[in-house]
Short mmCIF file of C-alpha atoms in Angstrom, two decimals:
data_model
loop_
_atom_site.label_atom_id
_atom_site.label_comp_id
_atom_site.label_asym_id
_atom_site.label_seq_id
_atom_site.Cartn_x
_atom_site.Cartn_y
_atom_site.Cartn_z
CA MET A 41 0.00 0.00 0.00
CA ASP A 42 1.41 3.44 -0.94
CA LEU A 43 1.71 6.52 1.30
CA LYS A 44 -1.38 8.19 -0.06
CA SER A 45 -3.59 5.15 0.64
CA LEU A 46 -2.22 4.90 4.18
CA LEU A 47 -3.04 8.55 4.84
CA GLN A 48 -6.56 8.12 3.47
CA SER A 49 -7.25 5.03 5.63
CA HIS A 50 -5.85 6.88 8.65
CA LEU A 51 -8.26 9.79 8.12
CA GLU A 52 -11.21 7.42 7.69
CA LYS A 53 -10.40 5.75 11.03
CA GLN A 54 -10.33 9.19 12.68
CA GLU A 55 -13.78 10.00 11.25
CA LYS A 56 -15.21 6.69 12.54
CA GLN A 57 -13.80 7.39 16.02
CA LYS A 58 -15.43 10.82 16.01
CA ASP A 59 -18.81 9.32 14.97
CA SER A 60 -18.60 6.63 17.70
CA GLN A 61 -17.83 9.27 20.33
CA GLY A 62 -20.77 11.34 19.17
CA ASN A 63 -18.65 14.18 17.92
CA SER A 64 -20.02 16.08 14.98
CA PRO A 65 -17.78 17.01 12.08
CA ARG A 66 -16.06 20.37 12.17
CA SER A 67 -18.11 23.17 10.69
CA SER A 68 -15.19 24.25 8.58
CA ASP A 69 -15.03 20.80 6.98
CA LEU A 70 -18.77 20.82 6.36
CA HIS A 71 -18.65 24.33 4.99
CA GLU A 72 -15.78 23.62 2.61
CA GLY A 73 -17.01 20.13 1.70
CA ILE A 74 -13.59 18.57 2.31
CA SER A 75 -13.73 14.79 2.12
CA ALA A 76 -11.28 12.34 3.62
CA GLU A 77 -9.77 11.71 0.18
CA GLU A 78 -9.12 15.42 -0.37
CA SER A 79 -7.53 15.72 3.06
CA ALA A 80 -5.32 12.74 2.23
CA ASP A 81 -4.23 14.46 -0.99
CA LYS A 82 -3.21 17.59 0.91
CA LEU A 83 -1.34 15.64 3.57
CA PHE A 84 0.39 13.55 0.92
CA GLU A 85 1.45 16.71 -0.89
CA LYS A 86 2.70 18.28 2.35
CA TYR A 87 4.74 15.29 3.49
CA TYR A 88 6.09 14.61 0.01
CA CYS A 89 7.28 18.22 -0.40
CA GLU A 90 8.91 18.15 3.04
CA TRP A 91 10.64 14.88 2.21
CA LYS A 92 11.94 16.14 -1.15
CA GLY A 93 12.69 19.64 0.11
CA ILE A 94 10.41 21.19 -2.49
CA ASN A 95 8.93 24.64 -2.02
CA LYS A 96 5.16 24.28 -1.83
CA GLY A 97 4.67 27.22 -4.19
CA LEU A 98 6.74 25.49 -6.86
CA ALA A 99 4.92 22.19 -6.38
CA GLY A 100 1.43 23.56 -6.25
CA GLY A 101 1.84 26.09 -9.01
CA SER A 102 0.09 28.82 -6.97
CA GLY A 103 1.57 31.45 -4.71
CA GLY A 104 5.24 32.38 -4.34
CA SER A 105 7.60 31.21 -7.03
CA SER A 106 6.46 29.21 -10.01
CA PHE A 107 7.91 27.42 -12.99
CA SER A 108 7.18 30.47 -15.12
CA VAL A 109 10.12 32.37 -13.61
CA ILE A 110 12.68 29.75 -14.75
CA PRO A 111 14.57 31.27 -17.71
CA LYS A 112 14.10 29.58 -21.05
CA PHE A 113 17.26 27.72 -22.01
CA TYR A 114 16.15 25.98 -25.22
CA HIS A 115 14.80 27.65 -28.32
CA LYS A 116 13.48 25.59 -31.20
CA LEU A 117 14.86 26.23 -34.64
CA PRO A 118 12.40 28.16 -36.81
CA PRO A 119 10.55 26.00 -39.35
CA ASP A 120 11.93 25.93 -42.88
CA ASP A 121 8.80 27.48 -44.34
CA ASP A 122 8.95 30.53 -42.02
CA GLN A 123 11.18 32.77 -44.11
CA LEU A 124 10.86 35.77 -41.77
CA LEU A 125 12.17 33.90 -38.70
CA GLN A 126 14.85 32.23 -40.78
CA LYS A 127 16.06 35.59 -42.09
CA LEU A 128 15.92 37.14 -38.62
CA ARG A 129 17.99 34.33 -37.18
CA GLU A 130 20.52 34.54 -40.02
CA GLU A 131 20.92 38.30 -39.59
CA SER A 132 21.28 38.06 -35.81
CA ARG A 133 24.01 35.41 -36.16
CA ALA A 134 25.84 37.59 -38.69
CA VAL A 135 25.74 40.57 -36.31
CA PHE A 136 26.97 38.39 -33.45
CA LEU A 137 29.90 37.05 -35.51
CA GLN A 138 30.80 40.55 -36.66
CA ARG A 139 30.92 41.72 -33.05
CA LYS A 140 33.14 38.78 -32.13
CA SER A 141 35.40 39.57 -35.08
CA ARG A 142 35.84 43.19 -33.93
CA GLU A 143 36.99 41.91 -30.53
CA LEU A 144 40.03 40.25 -32.11
CA LEU A 145 43.42 41.93 -32.47
CA ASP A 146 44.17 43.32 -35.92
CA ASN A 147 47.63 43.60 -37.50
CA ASP A 148 48.35 47.07 -36.08
CA GLU A 149 47.38 45.98 -32.58
CA LEU A 150 49.59 42.89 -32.86
CA LYS A 151 52.53 45.07 -33.96
CA ASN A 152 51.92 47.40 -31.03
CA LEU A 153 51.84 44.42 -28.65
CA TRP A 154 55.18 43.17 -29.98
CA MET A 155 56.74 46.62 -29.54
CA LEU A 156 55.55 46.77 -25.92
CA LEU A 157 56.92 43.30 -25.20
CA ASP A 158 60.24 44.19 -26.80
CA LYS A 159 60.40 47.44 -24.81
CA HIS A 160 59.81 45.68 -21.47
CA GLN A 161 62.12 42.70 -21.99
CA SER A 162 64.48 41.77 -19.17
CA LEU A 163 68.04 43.06 -19.16
CA THR A 164 70.40 41.06 -21.34
CA GLN A 165 73.07 40.87 -18.60
CA LEU A 166 70.84 38.35 -16.81
CA GLY A 167 72.10 35.81 -19.31
CA GLY A 168 70.85 34.16 -22.49
CA GLU A 169 70.28 35.50 -25.98
CA GLU A 170 66.53 34.89 -26.12
CA GLN A 171 64.23 37.80 -25.29
CA MET A 172 62.61 37.19 -21.90
CA ILE A 173 60.14 39.04 -19.67
CA ASN A 174 59.40 38.72 -15.95
CA TYR A 175 55.98 38.79 -14.33
CA GLU A 176 56.22 42.39 -13.12
CA ASP A 177 56.92 43.69 -16.63
CA PHE A 178 54.33 41.24 -17.96
CA LEU A 179 51.69 43.09 -15.90
CA LYS A 180 52.97 46.49 -17.09
CA VAL A 181 52.53 45.42 -20.72
CA ALA A 182 49.02 44.18 -19.90
CA GLN A 183 48.06 47.66 -18.62
CA GLN A 184 49.45 49.44 -21.68
CA ALA A 185 48.26 46.99 -24.35
CA GLY A 186 44.57 47.85 -24.01
CA PRO A 187 41.35 46.02 -23.10
CA LYS A 188 41.46 43.69 -26.13
CA CYS A 189 44.67 42.08 -24.86
CA LYS A 190 43.45 41.57 -21.30
CA GLN A 191 42.31 38.00 -21.96
CA TYR A 192 45.86 36.94 -22.93
CA PHE A 193 47.61 38.37 -19.85
CA GLN A 194 46.32 35.90 -17.30
CA PRO A 195 48.48 34.55 -14.44
CA SER A 196 47.66 31.01 -15.60
CA THR A 197 49.05 31.83 -19.07
CA PHE A 198 52.32 33.08 -17.58
CA CYS A 199 52.62 29.93 -15.45
CA LYS A 200 51.99 27.63 -18.42
CA LEU A 201 54.72 29.35 -20.46
CA LEU A 202 57.15 29.40 -17.55
CA GLN A 203 59.91 26.86 -18.08
CA ASN A 204 63.22 26.38 -16.27
CA ASP A 205 64.38 29.99 -16.27
CA PRO A 206 66.25 30.70 -13.00
CA HIS A 207 64.92 34.26 -12.91
CA GLY A 208 61.26 33.31 -13.29
CA ARG A 209 60.85 34.73 -16.79
CA ILE A 210 59.06 33.55 -19.93
CA SER A 211 60.08 33.79 -23.56
CA ILE A 212 58.62 36.81 -25.34
CA MET A 213 58.54 34.88 -28.60
CA ASN A 214 56.66 31.97 -27.04
CA PHE A 215 54.08 34.33 -25.54
CA PHE A 216 53.62 36.25 -28.79
CA ASN A 217 53.21 32.99 -30.73
CA TYR A 218 50.59 31.95 -28.17
CA VAL A 219 48.67 35.20 -28.77
CA MET A 220 48.96 34.78 -32.55
CA ARG A 221 47.70 31.22 -32.33
CA LYS A 222 44.71 32.23 -30.20
CA VAL A 223 43.82 35.03 -32.60
CA TRP A 224 44.10 32.66 -35.55
CA LEU A 225 41.88 30.07 -33.85
CA HIS A 226 39.19 32.66 -33.10
CA GLN A 227 39.37 34.04 -36.64
CA THR A 228 39.08 30.55 -38.11
CA ARG A 229 36.20 29.66 -35.82
CA ILE A 230 34.32 32.77 -36.89
CA GLY A 231 35.08 32.00 -40.54
CA LEU A 232 33.79 28.44 -40.21
CA SER A 233 30.74 29.59 -38.26
CA LEU A 234 29.68 31.73 -41.21
CA TYR A 235 29.08 28.46 -43.10
CA ASP A 236 27.20 26.86 -40.21
CA VAL A 237 23.73 27.18 -41.71
CA THR A 238 21.92 25.64 -38.75
CA GLY A 239 23.91 27.56 -36.14
CA GLN A 240 24.34 24.41 -34.04
CA GLY A 241 28.16 24.38 -33.97
CA TYR A 242 28.77 21.80 -36.71
CA LEU A 243 29.27 21.72 -40.47
CA ARG A 244 27.58 19.41 -42.90
CA GLU A 245 29.39 18.11 -45.97
CA SER A 246 27.90 20.77 -48.22
CA ASP A 247 28.86 23.51 -45.72
CA LEU A 248 32.51 22.42 -45.64
CA GLU A 249 32.54 22.11 -49.43
CA ASN A 250 31.44 25.75 -49.75
CA TYR A 251 34.11 26.83 -47.26
CA ILE A 252 36.96 25.11 -49.11
CA LEU A 253 35.68 26.17 -52.55
CA GLU A 254 35.81 29.83 -51.51
CA LEU A 255 39.19 29.27 -49.85
CA ILE A 256 40.90 28.03 -53.05
CA PRO A 257 41.57 31.53 -54.54
CA THR A 258 43.47 32.50 -51.36
CA LEU A 259 45.93 29.57 -51.63
CA PRO A 260 48.78 30.36 -54.07
CA GLN A 261 49.84 26.69 -54.25
CA LEU A 262 46.52 25.90 -55.96
CA ASP A 263 46.76 28.59 -58.62
CA GLY A 264 47.74 26.03 -61.24
CA LEU A 265 44.58 23.96 -60.83
CA GLU A 266 42.11 24.21 -63.68
CA LYS A 267 38.64 25.34 -62.69
CA SER A 268 37.17 22.13 -64.09
CA PHE A 269 39.15 20.23 -61.45
CA HIS A 270 38.00 22.41 -58.52
CA SER A 271 34.98 20.24 -57.75
CA PHE A 272 37.16 17.11 -57.60
CA TYR A 273 39.71 18.92 -55.44
CA VAL A 274 37.00 20.05 -53.01
CA CYS A 275 35.66 16.50 -52.81
CA THR A 276 39.19 15.18 -52.14
CA ALA A 277 39.84 17.74 -49.40
CA VAL A 278 36.46 17.41 -47.67
CA ARG A 279 36.68 13.62 -47.64
CA LYS A 280 39.72 13.66 -45.38
CA PHE A 281 37.90 15.78 -42.80
CA PHE A 282 34.90 13.47 -42.77
CA PHE A 283 36.90 10.22 -42.84
CA PHE A 284 38.85 11.12 -39.71
CA LEU A 285 36.39 13.38 -37.84
CA ASP A 286 33.15 11.55 -38.64
CA PRO A 287 33.97 7.82 -38.43
CA MET A 288 30.37 7.02 -37.42
CA ARG A 289 29.13 8.64 -40.65
CA THR A 290 26.68 11.08 -39.06
CA GLY A 291 27.13 13.52 -41.95
CA GLN A 292 28.31 16.40 -39.75
CA ILE A 293 31.49 17.54 -37.98
CA LYS A 294 31.79 19.78 -34.94
CA ILE A 295 33.60 23.04 -35.65
CA GLN A 296 35.49 22.45 -32.42
CA ASP A 297 36.86 19.16 -33.80
CA ILE A 298 37.94 20.85 -37.03
CA LEU A 299 39.91 23.43 -35.04
CA ALA A 300 41.46 20.79 -32.77
CA CYS A 301 42.88 18.67 -35.60
CA SER A 302 45.86 19.59 -37.78
CA PHE A 303 44.05 19.41 -41.12
CA LEU A 304 43.38 23.14 -41.34
CA ASP A 305 47.07 23.81 -40.69
CA ASP A 306 47.94 21.51 -43.59
CA LEU A 307 45.37 23.20 -45.81
CA LEU A 308 46.45 26.75 -44.96
CA GLU A 309 50.09 25.72 -45.40
CA LEU A 310 49.35 26.09 -49.11
CA ARG A 311 49.45 29.87 -48.63
CA ASP A 312 53.25 29.58 -48.67
CA GLU A 313 54.35 30.33 -52.23
CA GLU A 314 57.75 28.69 -51.64
CA LEU A 315 56.51 25.45 -50.08
CA PRO A 316 59.14 22.69 -50.72
CA LYS A 317 58.16 19.89 -53.08
CA ASP A 318 58.64 17.16 -50.48
CA GLN A 319 56.14 18.88 -48.19
CA GLN A 320 53.71 19.20 -51.07
CA GLN A 321 53.95 15.48 -51.79
CA ASN A 322 53.23 14.64 -48.13
CA ASN A 323 50.35 17.10 -47.87
CA TRP A 324 47.01 15.51 -48.79
CA PHE A 325 45.58 18.94 -49.68
CA SER A 326 48.33 19.98 -52.11
CA ALA A 327 47.74 20.09 -55.84
CA PRO A 328 50.24 17.28 -56.66
CA SER A 329 48.66 15.00 -54.06
CA ALA A 330 45.10 15.64 -55.25
CA LEU A 331 46.11 15.13 -58.89
CA ARG A 332 47.92 11.90 -57.97
CA VAL A 333 44.86 10.44 -56.22
CA TYR A 334 42.51 11.45 -59.03
CA GLY A 335 44.98 10.24 -61.69
CA VAL A 336 45.09 6.76 -60.15
CA TYR A 337 41.28 6.72 -60.12
CA LEU A 338 41.17 7.57 -63.84
CA ASN A 339 43.75 4.90 -64.65
CA LEU A 340 41.73 2.26 -62.81
CA ASP A 341 38.57 3.27 -64.69
CA LYS A 342 39.23 1.21 -67.83
CA ASP A 343 35.74 1.60 -69.32
CA HIS A 344 35.74 5.39 -68.62
CA ASN A 345 32.27 5.46 -67.13
CA GLY A 346 33.41 7.46 -64.09
CA MET A 347 32.90 4.50 -61.72
CA LEU A 348 34.98 1.55 -60.56
CA SER A 349 33.88 -2.07 -60.72
CA LYS A 350 35.28 -4.84 -58.52
CA GLU A 351 37.64 -5.92 -61.27
CA GLU A 352 38.90 -2.37 -61.79
CA LEU A 353 39.43 -1.72 -58.06
CA SER A 354 41.33 -5.02 -57.69
CA ARG A 355 44.16 -3.46 -59.74
CA TYR A 356 44.75 -0.80 -57.06
CA GLY A 357 48.34 -0.54 -55.84
CA MET A 358 50.30 -3.66 -56.70
CA GLY A 359 47.14 -5.62 -57.50
CA THR A 360 47.64 -7.89 -54.49
CA LEU A 361 44.46 -7.12 -52.55
CA THR A 362 42.46 -10.32 -52.11
CA PRO A 363 39.19 -10.88 -54.01
CA VAL A 364 37.41 -11.61 -50.71
CA PHE A 365 38.43 -8.22 -49.33
CA ILE A 366 37.31 -6.43 -52.52
CA ASP A 367 33.95 -8.21 -52.34
CA ARG A 368 33.47 -7.10 -48.73
CA VAL A 369 34.35 -3.51 -49.63
CA PHE A 370 31.57 -3.45 -52.19
CA GLN A 371 29.17 -5.05 -49.69
CA GLU A 372 29.83 -2.58 -46.88
CA CYS A 373 30.52 0.67 -48.73
CA LEU A 374 28.12 2.80 -50.71
CA THR A 375 27.94 1.79 -54.38
CA TYR A 376 25.74 2.59 -57.36
CA ASP A 377 24.56 -0.37 -59.40
CA GLY A 378 27.46 -2.39 -58.06
CA GLU A 379 30.13 0.21 -58.87
CA MET A 380 32.11 2.62 -56.69
CA ASP A 381 32.13 6.40 -57.14
CA TYR A 382 35.02 8.78 -56.44
CA LYS A 383 33.87 9.70 -52.93
CA THR A 384 33.74 6.08 -51.76
CA TYR A 385 37.08 5.48 -53.47
CA LEU A 386 38.62 8.31 -51.41
CA ASP A 387 37.59 6.58 -48.17
CA PHE A 388 39.21 3.41 -49.51
CA VAL A 389 42.47 5.24 -50.28
CA LEU A 390 42.55 7.11 -46.96
CA ALA A 391 42.12 3.84 -45.06
CA LEU A 392 44.93 2.08 -46.95
CA GLU A 393 47.32 5.05 -46.70
CA ASN A 394 46.70 5.54 -42.96
CA GLN A 395 46.38 1.99 -41.68
CA LYS A 396 47.80 2.79 -38.24
CA GLU A 397 45.10 5.37 -37.46
CA PRO A 398 42.07 4.32 -35.36
CA GLN A 399 39.67 5.58 -38.04
CA ALA A 400 41.33 3.35 -40.65
CA LEU A 401 41.18 0.38 -38.27
CA HIS A 402 37.48 1.12 -37.78
CA TYR A 403 37.06 1.03 -41.57
CA PHE A 404 38.85 -2.33 -41.90
CA PHE A 405 37.14 -3.83 -38.87
CA ARG A 406 33.72 -3.09 -40.38
CA ILE A 407 34.80 -5.01 -43.50
CA LEU A 408 36.44 -7.89 -41.65
CA ASP A 409 33.43 -8.37 -39.34
CA ILE A 410 31.48 -10.42 -41.88
CA ASP A 411 28.62 -11.26 -39.50
CA ASN A 412 28.35 -7.82 -37.87
CA ARG A 413 28.88 -9.36 -34.45
CA GLY A 414 31.27 -6.68 -33.20
CA TYR A 415 34.24 -9.04 -32.96
CA LEU A 416 36.53 -11.26 -35.04
CA ASN A 417 36.90 -14.96 -34.26
CA VAL A 418 38.95 -17.84 -35.68
CA PHE A 419 36.37 -18.51 -38.41
CA THR A 420 36.60 -14.88 -39.60
CA LEU A 421 40.38 -14.93 -39.70
CA ASN A 422 40.35 -18.21 -41.63
CA TYR A 423 37.73 -16.87 -44.05
CA PHE A 424 40.03 -14.03 -45.15
CA PHE A 425 43.32 -15.91 -44.95
CA ARG A 426 42.12 -18.65 -47.30
CA SER A 427 42.14 -16.03 -50.04
CA ILE A 428 45.77 -15.23 -49.19
CA GLN A 429 46.61 -18.93 -49.45
CA GLU A 430 44.88 -19.15 -52.83
CA GLN A 431 46.91 -16.21 -54.14
CA MET A 432 50.11 -17.90 -52.94
CA ARG A 433 49.21 -21.02 -54.96
CA GLN A 434 48.61 -18.84 -58.04
CA HIS A 435 52.14 -17.45 -57.61
CA ASN A 436 53.57 -21.00 -57.22
CA GLN A 437 54.32 -20.47 -53.55
CA GLU A 438 53.79 -22.99 -50.80
CA PRO A 439 50.77 -21.82 -48.71
CA VAL A 440 51.47 -21.04 -45.06
CA ASN A 441 49.59 -23.02 -42.41
CA PHE A 442 46.66 -21.00 -41.06
CA GLU A 443 47.13 -22.28 -37.50
CA ASP A 444 50.57 -20.67 -37.34
CA VAL A 445 49.23 -17.34 -38.64
CA LYS A 446 46.27 -17.45 -36.26
CA ASP A 447 48.55 -17.96 -33.26
CA GLU A 448 50.77 -15.07 -34.34
CA ILE A 449 47.77 -12.77 -34.75
CA TYR A 450 46.45 -13.58 -31.29
CA ASP A 451 49.94 -13.12 -29.84
CA MET A 452 50.16 -9.68 -31.44
CA VAL A 453 46.68 -8.52 -30.44
CA LYS A 454 46.44 -10.12 -26.98
CA PRO A 455 42.63 -9.66 -26.87
CA ALA A 456 40.83 -9.25 -23.53
CA ASP A 457 38.62 -12.19 -24.52
CA PRO A 458 40.88 -15.02 -25.80
CA CYS A 459 38.21 -16.09 -28.29
CA LYS A 460 37.20 -12.68 -29.65
CA ILE A 461 39.17 -9.80 -31.16
CA MET A 462 37.36 -6.51 -30.64
CA LEU A 463 38.04 -3.23 -32.45
CA GLN A 464 39.48 -1.75 -29.27
CA ASP A 465 41.88 -4.70 -29.03
CA LEU A 466 43.26 -3.86 -32.48
CA ILE A 467 43.68 -0.22 -31.52
CA ASN A 468 45.27 -0.92 -28.13
CA CYS A 469 47.80 -3.49 -29.34
CA GLY A 470 49.49 -1.07 -31.76
CA GLN A 471 49.69 -3.84 -34.39
CA GLY A 472 46.23 -3.46 -35.92
CA ASP A 473 47.66 -2.31 -39.25
CA VAL A 474 49.83 -5.44 -39.45
CA VAL A 475 46.87 -7.71 -38.70
CA SER A 476 44.70 -6.10 -41.37
CA SER A 477 47.52 -6.26 -43.94
CA ILE A 478 48.07 -9.97 -43.24
CA LEU A 479 44.40 -10.71 -43.93
CA ILE A 480 43.62 -8.51 -46.95
CA ASP A 481 46.82 -8.04 -48.97
CA LEU A 482 49.24 -10.66 -50.27
CA ASN A 483 52.03 -8.09 -50.42
CA GLY A 484 51.27 -7.10 -46.81
CA PHE A 485 51.45 -10.72 -45.72
CA TRP A 486 54.69 -11.28 -47.66
CA THR A 487 56.23 -8.20 -46.00
CA TYR A 488 55.27 -9.51 -42.56
CA GLU A 489 56.46 -13.03 -43.32
CA ASN A 490 59.87 -11.77 -44.50
CA ARG A 491 60.26 -8.95 -41.98
CA GLU A 492 63.50 -10.32 -40.56
CA VAL A 493 65.12 -10.54 -44.00
CA LEU A 494 63.96 -7.03 -44.88
CA VAL A 495 65.34 -5.61 -41.62
CA ALA A 496 68.67 -7.32 -42.25
CA ASP A 497 68.82 -5.91 -45.80
CA SER A 498 68.09 -2.40 -44.54
CA ASN A 499 70.88 -2.73 -41.96
CA GLU A 500 73.39 -3.92 -44.56
CA GLU A 501 72.60 -1.23 -47.12
CA PRO A 502 74.74 1.56 -45.57
CA ALA A 503 77.75 -0.82 -45.39
CA GLN A 504 77.38 -1.68 -49.10
CA VAL A 505 77.28 2.00 -50.03
#
């Protein structure tokens, strides 16, 4: 029996005792028409509020405070068909971002800050060639630099930049680089937020495509790209962001995650007109890299229909990817009438070129997990390795015993469950890329099988030279 029922039965017993003693009901009760059930409700409410520590005015909704005074913390997005509210929201966000942009330091203010720091540097006779500043002069610069700089001159900032200087000073260059980095991050966040159509702090694929498309004219290293290739370049660049920052394929990336990764640094590195060729080759966003990836795609497309079939994709790299792996790629990844488009191909390339990364391991694990159980077992490993054995026979090589390979894989991974290899096990062991290569690529398996010979050859090479 609950508390309310107990209170009601208690009141009924009291009424019966009053009737047996000949006592008449109170006039107030008769006048107000209060029944035992209503009295029980009031007592239940009283005791419950006392027990929970709830103000009676809040609980009852009458008298004193009420829920109406709680500030509204959630505002629904205006409906798509309400153009007036949509326009109002768009304009208000633009005004807000403009105000935030005006709060940032411009070039003249940054130059003035550097002059103040240089003026208040510590005396050179204290030792060292690097420009340093102590905390007392740090505070003097903060007073002279103006209100915009106040946020950078915090005691916590000074402590974080303080290293092993015996005089308790920090490097002026390190502090100025910190300020520059903060200003750049805020500028970039504002720039990305202008493309955030929903205003929810994330970018969809189309939003990021618009951002990079309008960024191309500001990157001198991309001046040589033909305009007809711009759409393919944008697709190539955007795909890297989504492959690494959206592994669950939600179709959106937080602006905060974009700022936290190094991809924007790599992209904006293309502003350097004298960027060395080796850095361009290693930069996914450079023109040579984008042309290389797209050129391989065109070479694989033998029938020139703009799509890749299983047979065409099997020629990727050295042509040693197993047929079973290629079949699973086409089963798990988005295709059109059984053929792969350029966007899906980019995910494929990013996974193979970054096999050590957790996102790439997530990609391979989804393909290797043939039953979608969330783990790999002995049957799964054997299913993929049989294709490796078949390729070895085709190359007139003696197939390796699966039991030996299975034991080596489990020794490398050391899974928490001895019968199941989870995705996290592959990530934690640091050998997930080796395991995936052994199962999907004959060349990867051959490299692993002959690792000792290859290491010996690499050690002998300097002596031969």
